[in-house]
Amino acid sequence: ETGVTQSPTHLIKTRGQQVTLRCSSQSGHNTVSWYQQALGQGPQFIFQYYREEENGRGNFPPRFSGLQFPNYSSELNVNALELDDSALYLCASSLQGYSNEQFFGPGTRLTVL
Amino acid sequence: DQQVKQNSPSLSVQEGRISILNCDYTNSMFDYFLWYKKYPAEGPTFLISISSIKDKNEDGRFTVFLNKSAKHLSLHIVPSQPGDSAVYFCAASLTYSGAGSYQLTFGKGTKLSVIP
C-alpha cells in the first residue's frame, strides 16, 4: 500500500509569485484535503476535494485554489504569494463515506521571501 | 476563535510512567475526535480516534477518553517510551450526510518528552 506523497519537499519563492504543490493520495483513497501549518500552530484546513470538486473550504482567500485529477491526485495553487504564506503545506487523503481518519503526507515547506 | 484547545504546550514524563495529554473543544457539533503524532520534518501520523457515541477507545498502549458534557478528551499513553517523544495534536471533525470527514480542526499541539 502506497502512502501519501508530496512534491516538492522544499520551495523558496518571492513575494508576488505563484506556486503549485502536488500530492498523490494513498492507494484506495478518493478524497484529498490540504492544510497549512504555520510555525508553532496546528494544521489549518484549506479545502477538500472529492470527485474532482471542491468539497468544503476553510477561511482562506480565493488566491488559494486546487484541483483533483481522475486518479485522485491533487494540486494546490497559490497566487500572489505573501510573506505570511510561508508554512508547511500538508496534504491528507481519506476514503469518503468509509472512515473519518485522514492520512497525511510529509508536507512541502514553502518559504516566501 | 480556537475551537480545539491544547492548553499544555509541553509535557515531560519519565520512561515507563503514564503520559496524559489533554484537549478541550468548544463546538458541541463535533462528533469525531482524533489524535495525531508528529515528528520534526514529517507529516502527522494518525494514532487513535473516537466517535462521540463512545467514551473510551483503546489501542495497545494508547487510550483516548471522551467526556462530552465537559467537552474534553484525553490521550493516555502507558507505559511511555522514549520513542513516544513528539508533538501530539488533537483534532475534531464534523461528519455530515454520513459521507465521512468534512474537515479536521486541530489544536496547537503538545510536545511530549519521555525521559529515559
PDB file of N, CA, C and O in Angstrom, chain A residues 31 33 35 37 40-45 48 55-58 88 90 94-107 109, chain B residues 2 31-32 34 36 38 41-46 48-50 89 93-96 98-109:
ATOM      1  N   THR A  31     -10.407  10.993  -1.565  1.00  0.00           N
ATOM      2  CA  THR A  31     -10.596  12.366  -1.086  1.00  0.00           C
ATOM      3  C   THR A  31      -9.251  12.935  -0.647  1.00  0.00           C
ATOM      4  O   THR A  31      -8.468  12.242   0.013  1.00  0.00           O
ATOM      5  N   SER A  33      -7.452  16.395   1.187  1.00  0.00           N
ATOM      6  CA  SER A  33      -7.598  17.649   1.917  1.00  0.00           C
ATOM      7  C   SER A  33      -6.238  18.319   2.021  1.00  0.00           C
ATOM      8  O   SER A  33      -5.215  17.640   2.124  1.00  0.00           O
ATOM      9  N   TYR A  35      -3.908  21.296   4.099  1.00  0.00           N
ATOM     10  CA  TYR A  35      -3.789  22.044   5.334  1.00  0.00           C
ATOM     11  C   TYR A  35      -2.531  22.902   5.293  1.00  0.00           C
ATOM     12  O   TYR A  35      -1.526  22.523   4.682  1.00  0.00           O
ATOM     13  N   GLN A  37       0.249  24.606   7.875  1.00  0.00           N
ATOM     14  CA  GLN A  37       0.725  24.620   9.251  1.00  0.00           C
ATOM     15  C   GLN A  37       1.809  25.678   9.409  1.00  0.00           C
ATOM     16  O   GLN A  37       2.927  25.501   8.911  1.00  0.00           O
ATOM     17  N   GLY A  40       4.633  26.658  15.041  1.00  0.00           N
ATOM     18  CA  GLY A  40       4.053  26.703  16.373  1.00  0.00           C
ATOM     19  C   GLY A  40       2.546  26.564  16.425  1.00  0.00           C
ATOM     20  O   GLY A  40       1.939  26.709  17.498  1.00  0.00           O
ATOM     21  N   GLN A  41       1.934  26.295  15.284  1.00  0.00           N
ATOM     22  CA  GLN A  41       0.477  26.169  15.218  1.00  0.00           C
ATOM     23  C   GLN A  41       0.084  24.768  14.778  1.00  0.00           C
ATOM     24  O   GLN A  41       0.916  24.006  14.266  1.00  0.00           O
ATOM     25  N   GLY A  42      -1.180  24.434  14.963  1.00  0.00           N
ATOM     26  CA  GLY A  42      -1.696  23.199  14.404  1.00  0.00           C
ATOM     27  C   GLY A  42      -2.055  23.404  12.943  1.00  0.00           C
ATOM     28  O   GLY A  42      -2.201  24.548  12.483  1.00  0.00           O
ATOM     29  N   PRO A  43      -2.182  22.335  12.184  1.00  0.00           N
ATOM     30  CA  PRO A  43      -2.598  22.472  10.786  1.00  0.00           C
ATOM     31  C   PRO A  43      -3.966  23.152  10.670  1.00  0.00           C
ATOM     32  O   PRO A  43      -4.857  22.895  11.484  1.00  0.00           O
ATOM     33  N   GLN A  44      -4.094  24.004   9.666  1.00  0.00           N
ATOM     34  CA  GLN A  44      -5.372  24.686   9.400  1.00  0.00           C
ATOM     35  C   GLN A  44      -5.913  24.228   8.057  1.00  0.00           C
ATOM     36  O   GLN A  44      -5.188  24.248   7.048  1.00  0.00           O
ATOM     37  N   PHE A  45      -7.193  23.881   8.055  1.00  0.00           N
ATOM     38  CA  PHE A  45      -7.842  23.353   6.858  1.00  0.00           C
ATOM     39  C   PHE A  45      -7.947  24.427   5.782  1.00  0.00           C
ATOM     40  O   PHE A  45      -8.464  25.528   6.027  1.00  0.00           O
ATOM     41  N   GLN A  48     -10.951  20.789   0.679  1.00  0.00           N
ATOM     42  CA  GLN A  48     -11.003  19.347   0.448  1.00  0.00           C
ATOM     43  C   GLN A  48     -11.553  19.087  -0.951  1.00  0.00           C
ATOM     44  O   GLN A  48     -12.448  19.811  -1.406  1.00  0.00           O
ATOM     45  N   ASN A  55     -14.975  20.299  -1.988  1.00  0.00           N
ATOM     46  CA  ASN A  55     -15.981  19.709  -1.112  1.00  0.00           C
ATOM     47  C   ASN A  55     -15.939  20.358   0.266  1.00  0.00           C
ATOM     48  O   ASN A  55     -16.167  19.711   1.268  1.00  0.00           O
ATOM     49  N   GLY A  56     -15.611  21.623   0.315  1.00  0.00           N
ATOM     50  CA  GLY A  56     -15.508  22.307   1.588  1.00  0.00           C
ATOM     51  C   GLY A  56     -14.259  23.159   1.591  1.00  0.00           C
ATOM     52  O   GLY A  56     -13.239  22.788   0.994  1.00  0.00           O
ATOM     53  N   ARG A  57     -14.324  24.310   2.235  1.00  0.00           N
ATOM     54  CA  ARG A  57     -13.220  25.254   2.226  1.00  0.00           C
ATOM     55  C   ARG A  57     -13.115  25.921   3.586  1.00  0.00           C
ATOM     56  O   ARG A  57     -14.130  26.254   4.199  1.00  0.00           O
ATOM     57  N   GLY A  58     -11.892  26.121   4.038  1.00  0.00           N
ATOM     58  CA  GLY A  58     -11.653  26.852   5.275  1.00  0.00           C
ATOM     59  C   GLY A  58     -11.553  28.337   4.996  1.00  0.00           C
ATOM     60  O   GLY A  58     -11.893  28.821   3.910  1.00  0.00           O
ATOM     61  N   LEU A  88       4.332  25.105   6.362  1.00  0.00           N
ATOM     62  CA  LEU A  88       4.359  23.724   5.897  1.00  0.00           C
ATOM     63  C   LEU A  88       2.972  23.413   5.332  1.00  0.00           C
ATOM     64  O   LEU A  88       1.966  23.609   6.009  1.00  0.00           O
ATOM     65  N   LEU A  90       0.428  20.653   4.083  1.00  0.00           N
ATOM     66  CA  LEU A  90       0.190  19.223   4.257  1.00  0.00           C
ATOM     67  C   LEU A  90      -0.996  18.777   3.422  1.00  0.00           C
ATOM     68  O   LEU A  90      -2.030  19.457   3.369  1.00  0.00           O
ATOM     69  N   SER A  94      -8.154  10.455   2.335  1.00  0.00           N
ATOM     70  CA  SER A  94      -9.116   9.674   3.097  1.00  0.00           C
ATOM     71  C   SER A  94     -10.074   8.997   2.128  1.00  0.00           C
ATOM     72  O   SER A  94     -10.075   9.289   0.937  1.00  0.00           O
ATOM     73  N   LEU A  95     -10.879   8.093   2.689  1.00  0.00           N
ATOM     74  CA  LEU A  95     -11.863   7.389   1.872  1.00  0.00           C
ATOM     75  C   LEU A  95     -13.231   7.879   2.292  1.00  0.00           C
ATOM     76  O   LEU A  95     -13.737   7.529   3.365  1.00  0.00           O
ATOM     77  N   GLN A  96     -13.806   8.730   1.470  1.00  0.00           N
ATOM     78  CA  GLN A  96     -15.089   9.351   1.775  1.00  0.00           C
ATOM     79  C   GLN A  96     -16.173   8.303   1.966  1.00  0.00           C
ATOM     80  O   GLN A  96     -16.324   7.387   1.163  1.00  0.00           O
ATOM     81  N   GLY A  97     -16.906   8.434   3.061  1.00  0.00           N
ATOM     82  CA  GLY A  97     -18.021   7.537   3.316  1.00  0.00           C
ATOM     83  C   GLY A  97     -17.646   6.266   4.040  1.00  0.00           C
ATOM     84  O   GLY A  97     -18.509   5.469   4.377  1.00  0.00           O
ATOM     85  N   TYR A  98     -16.350   6.086   4.300  1.00  0.00           N
ATOM     86  CA  TYR A  98     -15.915   4.856   4.958  1.00  0.00           C
ATOM     87  C   TYR A  98     -15.325   5.133   6.334  1.00  0.00           C
ATOM     88  O   TYR A  98     -15.565   4.429   7.289  1.00  0.00           O
ATOM     89  N   SER A  99     -14.508   6.192   6.399  1.00  0.00           N
ATOM     90  CA  SER A  99     -13.777   6.452   7.631  1.00  0.00           C
ATOM     91  C   SER A  99     -13.508   7.935   7.777  1.00  0.00           C
ATOM     92  O   SER A  99     -13.333   8.630   6.779  1.00  0.00           O
ATOM     93  N   ASN A 100     -13.470   8.417   9.010  1.00  0.00           N
ATOM     94  CA  ASN A 100     -13.156   9.818   9.255  1.00  0.00           C
ATOM     95  C   ASN A 100     -11.664  10.085   9.302  1.00  0.00           C
ATOM     96  O   ASN A 100     -11.253  11.234   9.302  1.00  0.00           O
ATOM     97  N   GLU A 101     -10.857   9.021   9.378  1.00  0.00           N
ATOM     98  CA  GLU A 101      -9.419   9.244   9.518  1.00  0.00           C
ATOM     99  C   GLU A 101      -8.822   9.801   8.234  1.00  0.00           C
ATOM    100  O   GLU A 101      -9.170   9.373   7.140  1.00  0.00           O
ATOM    101  N   GLN A 102      -7.945  10.771   8.387  1.00  0.00           N
ATOM    102  CA  GLN A 102      -7.197  11.312   7.266  1.00  0.00           C
ATOM    103  C   GLN A 102      -5.721  10.984   7.486  1.00  0.00           C
ATOM    104  O   GLN A 102      -5.220  11.063   8.601  1.00  0.00           O
ATOM    105  N   PHE A 103      -5.046  10.654   6.392  1.00  0.00           N
ATOM    106  CA  PHE A 103      -3.651  10.218   6.462  1.00  0.00           C
ATOM    107  C   PHE A 103      -2.793  11.228   5.709  1.00  0.00           C
ATOM    108  O   PHE A 103      -3.053  11.537   4.544  1.00  0.00           O
ATOM    109  N   PHE A 104      -1.784  11.714   6.396  1.00  0.00           N
ATOM    110  CA  PHE A 104      -1.019  12.849   5.907  1.00  0.00           C
ATOM    111  C   PHE A 104       0.262  12.440   5.189  1.00  0.00           C
ATOM    112  O   PHE A 104       0.897  11.440   5.516  1.00  0.00           O
ATOM    113  N   GLY A 105       0.627  13.289   4.229  1.00  0.00           N
ATOM    114  CA  GLY A 105       1.927  13.192   3.601  1.00  0.00           C
ATOM    115  C   GLY A 105       2.962  13.942   4.420  1.00  0.00           C
ATOM    116  O   GLY A 105       2.637  14.528   5.455  1.00  0.00           O
ATOM    117  N   PRO A 106       4.222  13.944   3.960  1.00  0.00           N
ATOM    118  CA  PRO A 106       5.297  14.575   4.725  1.00  0.00           C
ATOM    119  C   PRO A 106       5.289  16.097   4.654  1.00  0.00           C
ATOM    120  O   PRO A 106       5.963  16.754   5.446  1.00  0.00           O
ATOM    121  N   GLY A 107       4.540  16.657   3.710  1.00  0.00           N
ATOM    122  CA  GLY A 107       4.440  18.106   3.622  1.00  0.00           C
ATOM    123  C   GLY A 107       5.438  18.735   2.655  1.00  0.00           C
ATOM    124  O   GLY A 107       6.451  18.132   2.280  1.00  0.00           O
ATOM    125  N   ARG A 109       7.550  22.333   2.511  1.00  0.00           N
ATOM    126  CA  ARG A 109       7.938  23.537   3.254  1.00  0.00           C
ATOM    127  C   ARG A 109       8.097  24.674   2.252  1.00  0.00           C
ATOM    128  O   ARG A 109       8.994  24.651   1.418  1.00  0.00           O
TER     129      ARG A 109
ATOM    130  N   GLN B   2     -10.517  29.812  18.815  1.00  0.00           N
ATOM    131  CA  GLN B   2      -9.956  28.477  18.712  1.00  0.00           C
ATOM    132  C   GLN B   2     -10.977  27.460  19.189  1.00  0.00           C
ATOM    133  O   GLN B   2     -11.362  27.446  20.363  1.00  0.00           O
ATOM    134  N   ASP B  31     -18.308  15.522  16.239  1.00  0.00           N
ATOM    135  CA  ASP B  31     -18.761  14.180  16.605  1.00  0.00           C
ATOM    136  C   ASP B  31     -17.695  13.113  16.391  1.00  0.00           C
ATOM    137  O   ASP B  31     -17.976  11.914  16.535  1.00  0.00           O
ATOM    138  N   TYR B  32     -16.491  13.535  16.057  1.00  0.00           N
ATOM    139  CA  TYR B  32     -15.428  12.559  15.880  1.00  0.00           C
ATOM    140  C   TYR B  32     -14.119  13.241  16.241  1.00  0.00           C
ATOM    141  O   TYR B  32     -13.890  14.393  15.849  1.00  0.00           O
ATOM    142  N   LEU B  34      -9.751  12.829  16.934  1.00  0.00           N
ATOM    143  CA  LEU B  34      -8.579  12.064  16.529  1.00  0.00           C
ATOM    144  C   LEU B  34      -7.342  12.613  17.224  1.00  0.00           C
ATOM    145  O   LEU B  34      -7.274  13.799  17.546  1.00  0.00           O
ATOM    146  N   TYR B  36      -3.122  12.758  16.601  1.00  0.00           N
ATOM    147  CA  TYR B  36      -2.029  12.564  15.671  1.00  0.00           C
ATOM    148  C   TYR B  36      -0.720  12.835  16.395  1.00  0.00           C
ATOM    149  O   TYR B  36      -0.653  13.663  17.304  1.00  0.00           O
ATOM    150  N   LYS B  38       3.378  13.855  15.657  1.00  0.00           N
ATOM    151  CA  LYS B  38       4.193  14.456  14.597  1.00  0.00           C
ATOM    152  C   LYS B  38       5.652  14.564  15.048  1.00  0.00           C
ATOM    153  O   LYS B  38       5.955  15.188  16.064  1.00  0.00           O
ATOM    154  N   ALA B  41       9.974  17.439  10.679  1.00  0.00           N
ATOM    155  CA  ALA B  41      10.205  17.181   9.249  1.00  0.00           C
ATOM    156  C   ALA B  41       9.369  16.012   8.707  1.00  0.00           C
ATOM    157  O   ALA B  41       9.697  15.452   7.652  1.00  0.00           O
ATOM    158  N   GLU B  42       8.306  15.635   9.426  1.00  0.00           N
ATOM    159  CA  GLU B  42       7.402  14.609   8.910  1.00  0.00           C
ATOM    160  C   GLU B  42       5.972  15.114   9.011  1.00  0.00           C
ATOM    161  O   GLU B  42       5.674  16.047   9.763  1.00  0.00           O
ATOM    162  N   GLY B  43       5.065  14.492   8.263  1.00  0.00           N
ATOM    163  CA  GLY B  43       3.657  14.822   8.406  1.00  0.00           C
ATOM    164  C   GLY B  43       3.073  14.159   9.636  1.00  0.00           C
ATOM    165  O   GLY B  43       3.648  13.226  10.195  1.00  0.00           O
ATOM    166  N   PRO B  44       1.921  14.630  10.107  1.00  0.00           N
ATOM    167  CA  PRO B  44       1.264  13.994  11.258  1.00  0.00           C
ATOM    168  C   PRO B  44       0.913  12.541  10.965  1.00  0.00           C
ATOM    169  O   PRO B  44       0.486  12.213   9.853  1.00  0.00           O
ATOM    170  N   THR B  45       1.089  11.697  11.960  1.00  0.00           N
ATOM    171  CA  THR B  45       0.750  10.274  11.847  1.00  0.00           C
ATOM    172  C   THR B  45      -0.469   9.990  12.706  1.00  0.00           C
ATOM    173  O   THR B  45      -0.483  10.318  13.893  1.00  0.00           O
ATOM    174  N   PHE B  46      -1.479   9.367  12.101  1.00  0.00           N
ATOM    175  CA  PHE B  46      -2.697   9.045  12.838  1.00  0.00           C
ATOM    176  C   PHE B  46      -2.391   8.032  13.942  1.00  0.00           C
ATOM    177  O   PHE B  46      -1.699   7.036  13.729  1.00  0.00           O
ATOM    178  N   ILE B  48      -5.004   7.382  17.012  1.00  0.00           N
ATOM    179  CA  ILE B  48      -6.197   6.774  17.548  1.00  0.00           C
ATOM    180  C   ILE B  48      -7.350   7.762  17.411  1.00  0.00           C
ATOM    181  O   ILE B  48      -7.123   8.977  17.353  1.00  0.00           O
ATOM    182  N   SER B  49      -8.565   7.238  17.335  1.00  0.00           N
ATOM    183  CA  SER B  49      -9.718   8.128  17.194  1.00  0.00           C
ATOM    184  C   SER B  49     -10.855   7.624  18.081  1.00  0.00           C
ATOM    185  O   SER B  49     -10.821   6.506  18.611  1.00  0.00           O
ATOM    186  N   ILE B  50     -11.868   8.463  18.211  1.00  0.00           N
ATOM    187  CA  ILE B  50     -13.040   8.087  18.986  1.00  0.00           C
ATOM    188  C   ILE B  50     -14.262   8.814  18.441  1.00  0.00           C
ATOM    189  O   ILE B  50     -14.197  10.008  18.113  1.00  0.00           O
ATOM    190  N   PHE B  89      -1.076  16.173  18.404  1.00  0.00           N
ATOM    191  CA  PHE B  89      -2.169  17.063  18.028  1.00  0.00           C
ATOM    192  C   PHE B  89      -3.501  16.376  18.260  1.00  0.00           C
ATOM    193  O   PHE B  89      -3.701  15.215  17.859  1.00  0.00           O
ATOM    194  N   SER B  93     -13.668  16.596  14.181  1.00  0.00           N
ATOM    195  CA  SER B  93     -14.340  16.729  12.899  1.00  0.00           C
ATOM    196  C   SER B  93     -15.850  16.619  13.072  1.00  0.00           C
ATOM    197  O   SER B  93     -16.354  16.205  14.109  1.00  0.00           O
ATOM    198  N   LEU B  94     -16.514  17.009  12.022  1.00  0.00           N
ATOM    199  CA  LEU B  94     -17.959  17.068  11.991  1.00  0.00           C
ATOM    200  C   LEU B  94     -18.379  16.214  10.808  1.00  0.00           C
ATOM    201  O   LEU B  94     -18.135  16.576   9.671  1.00  0.00           O
ATOM    202  N   THR B  95     -18.966  15.057  11.071  1.00  0.00           N
ATOM    203  CA  THR B  95     -19.399  14.200   9.978  1.00  0.00           C
ATOM    204  C   THR B  95     -20.717  14.722   9.442  1.00  0.00           C
ATOM    205  O   THR B  95     -21.623  15.030  10.201  1.00  0.00           O
ATOM    206  N   TYR B  96     -20.802  14.848   8.146  1.00  0.00           N
ATOM    207  CA  TYR B  96     -22.061  15.351   7.595  1.00  0.00           C
ATOM    208  C   TYR B  96     -22.570  14.396   6.539  1.00  0.00           C
ATOM    209  O   TYR B  96     -21.809  13.818   5.794  1.00  0.00           O
ATOM    210  N   GLY B  98     -23.396  11.549   6.543  1.00  0.00           N
ATOM    211  CA  GLY B  98     -22.845  10.198   6.602  1.00  0.00           C
ATOM    212  C   GLY B  98     -21.755   9.977   5.595  1.00  0.00           C
ATOM    213  O   GLY B  98     -21.393   8.852   5.276  1.00  0.00           O
ATOM    214  N   ALA B  99     -21.205  11.048   5.052  1.00  0.00           N
ATOM    215  CA  ALA B  99     -20.259  10.897   3.942  1.00  0.00           C
ATOM    216  C   ALA B  99     -18.812  10.958   4.391  1.00  0.00           C
ATOM    217  O   ALA B  99     -17.927  11.001   3.576  1.00  0.00           O
ATOM    218  N   GLY B 100     -18.572  10.974   5.700  1.00  0.00           N
ATOM    219  CA  GLY B 100     -17.194  10.989   6.133  1.00  0.00           C
ATOM    220  C   GLY B 100     -16.745  12.365   6.557  1.00  0.00           C
ATOM    221  O   GLY B 100     -17.491  13.332   6.577  1.00  0.00           O
ATOM    222  N   SER B 101     -15.488  12.450   6.901  1.00  0.00           N
ATOM    223  CA  SER B 101     -14.940  13.682   7.482  1.00  0.00           C
ATOM    224  C   SER B 101     -14.997  14.841   6.499  1.00  0.00           C
ATOM    225  O   SER B 101     -14.627  14.717   5.341  1.00  0.00           O
ATOM    226  N   TYR B 102     -15.474  15.962   6.982  1.00  0.00           N
ATOM    227  CA  TYR B 102     -15.530  17.172   6.175  1.00  0.00           C
ATOM    228  C   TYR B 102     -14.218  17.917   6.288  1.00  0.00           C
ATOM    229  O   TYR B 102     -13.591  18.240   5.295  1.00  0.00           O
ATOM    230  N   GLN B 103     -13.799  18.222   7.484  1.00  0.00           N
ATOM    231  CA  GLN B 103     -12.511  18.858   7.707  1.00  0.00           C
ATOM    232  C   GLN B 103     -12.081  18.536   9.130  1.00  0.00           C
ATOM    233  O   GLN B 103     -12.918  18.252   9.983  1.00  0.00           O
ATOM    234  N   LEU B 104     -10.791  18.602   9.368  1.00  0.00           N
ATOM    235  CA  LEU B 104     -10.261  18.424  10.708  1.00  0.00           C
ATOM    236  C   LEU B 104      -9.886  19.786  11.271  1.00  0.00           C
ATOM    237  O   LEU B 104      -9.247  20.588  10.590  1.00  0.00           O
ATOM    238  N   THR B 105     -10.301  20.039  12.510  1.00  0.00           N
ATOM    239  CA  THR B 105      -9.901  21.241  13.229  1.00  0.00           C
ATOM    240  C   THR B 105      -8.914  20.815  14.302  1.00  0.00           C
ATOM    241  O   THR B 105      -9.246  19.983  15.162  1.00  0.00           O
ATOM    242  N   PHE B 106      -7.713  21.358  14.236  1.00  0.00           N
ATOM    243  CA  PHE B 106      -6.625  20.933  15.112  1.00  0.00           C
ATOM    244  C   PHE B 106      -6.388  21.900  16.260  1.00  0.00           C
ATOM    245  O   PHE B 106      -6.615  23.108  16.148  1.00  0.00           O
ATOM    246  N   GLY B 107      -5.871  21.352  17.369  1.00  0.00           N
ATOM    247  CA  GLY B 107      -5.295  22.173  18.414  1.00  0.00           C
ATOM    248  C   GLY B 107      -3.871  22.552  18.028  1.00  0.00           C
ATOM    249  O   GLY B 107      -3.374  22.152  16.965  1.00  0.00           O
ATOM    250  N   LYS B 108      -3.208  23.302  18.918  1.00  0.00           N
ATOM    251  CA  LYS B 108      -1.860  23.775  18.609  1.00  0.00           C
ATOM    252  C   LYS B 108      -0.779  22.746  18.920  1.00  0.00           C
ATOM    253  O   LYS B 108       0.379  22.943  18.571  1.00  0.00           O
ATOM    254  N   GLY B 109      -1.165  21.678  19.602  1.00  0.00           N
ATOM    255  CA  GLY B 109      -0.222  20.605  19.875  1.00  0.00           C
ATOM    256  C   GLY B 109       0.403  20.682  21.254  1.00  0.00           C
ATOM    257  O   GLY B 109       0.487  21.755  21.873  1.00  0.00           O
TER     258      GLY B 109
END
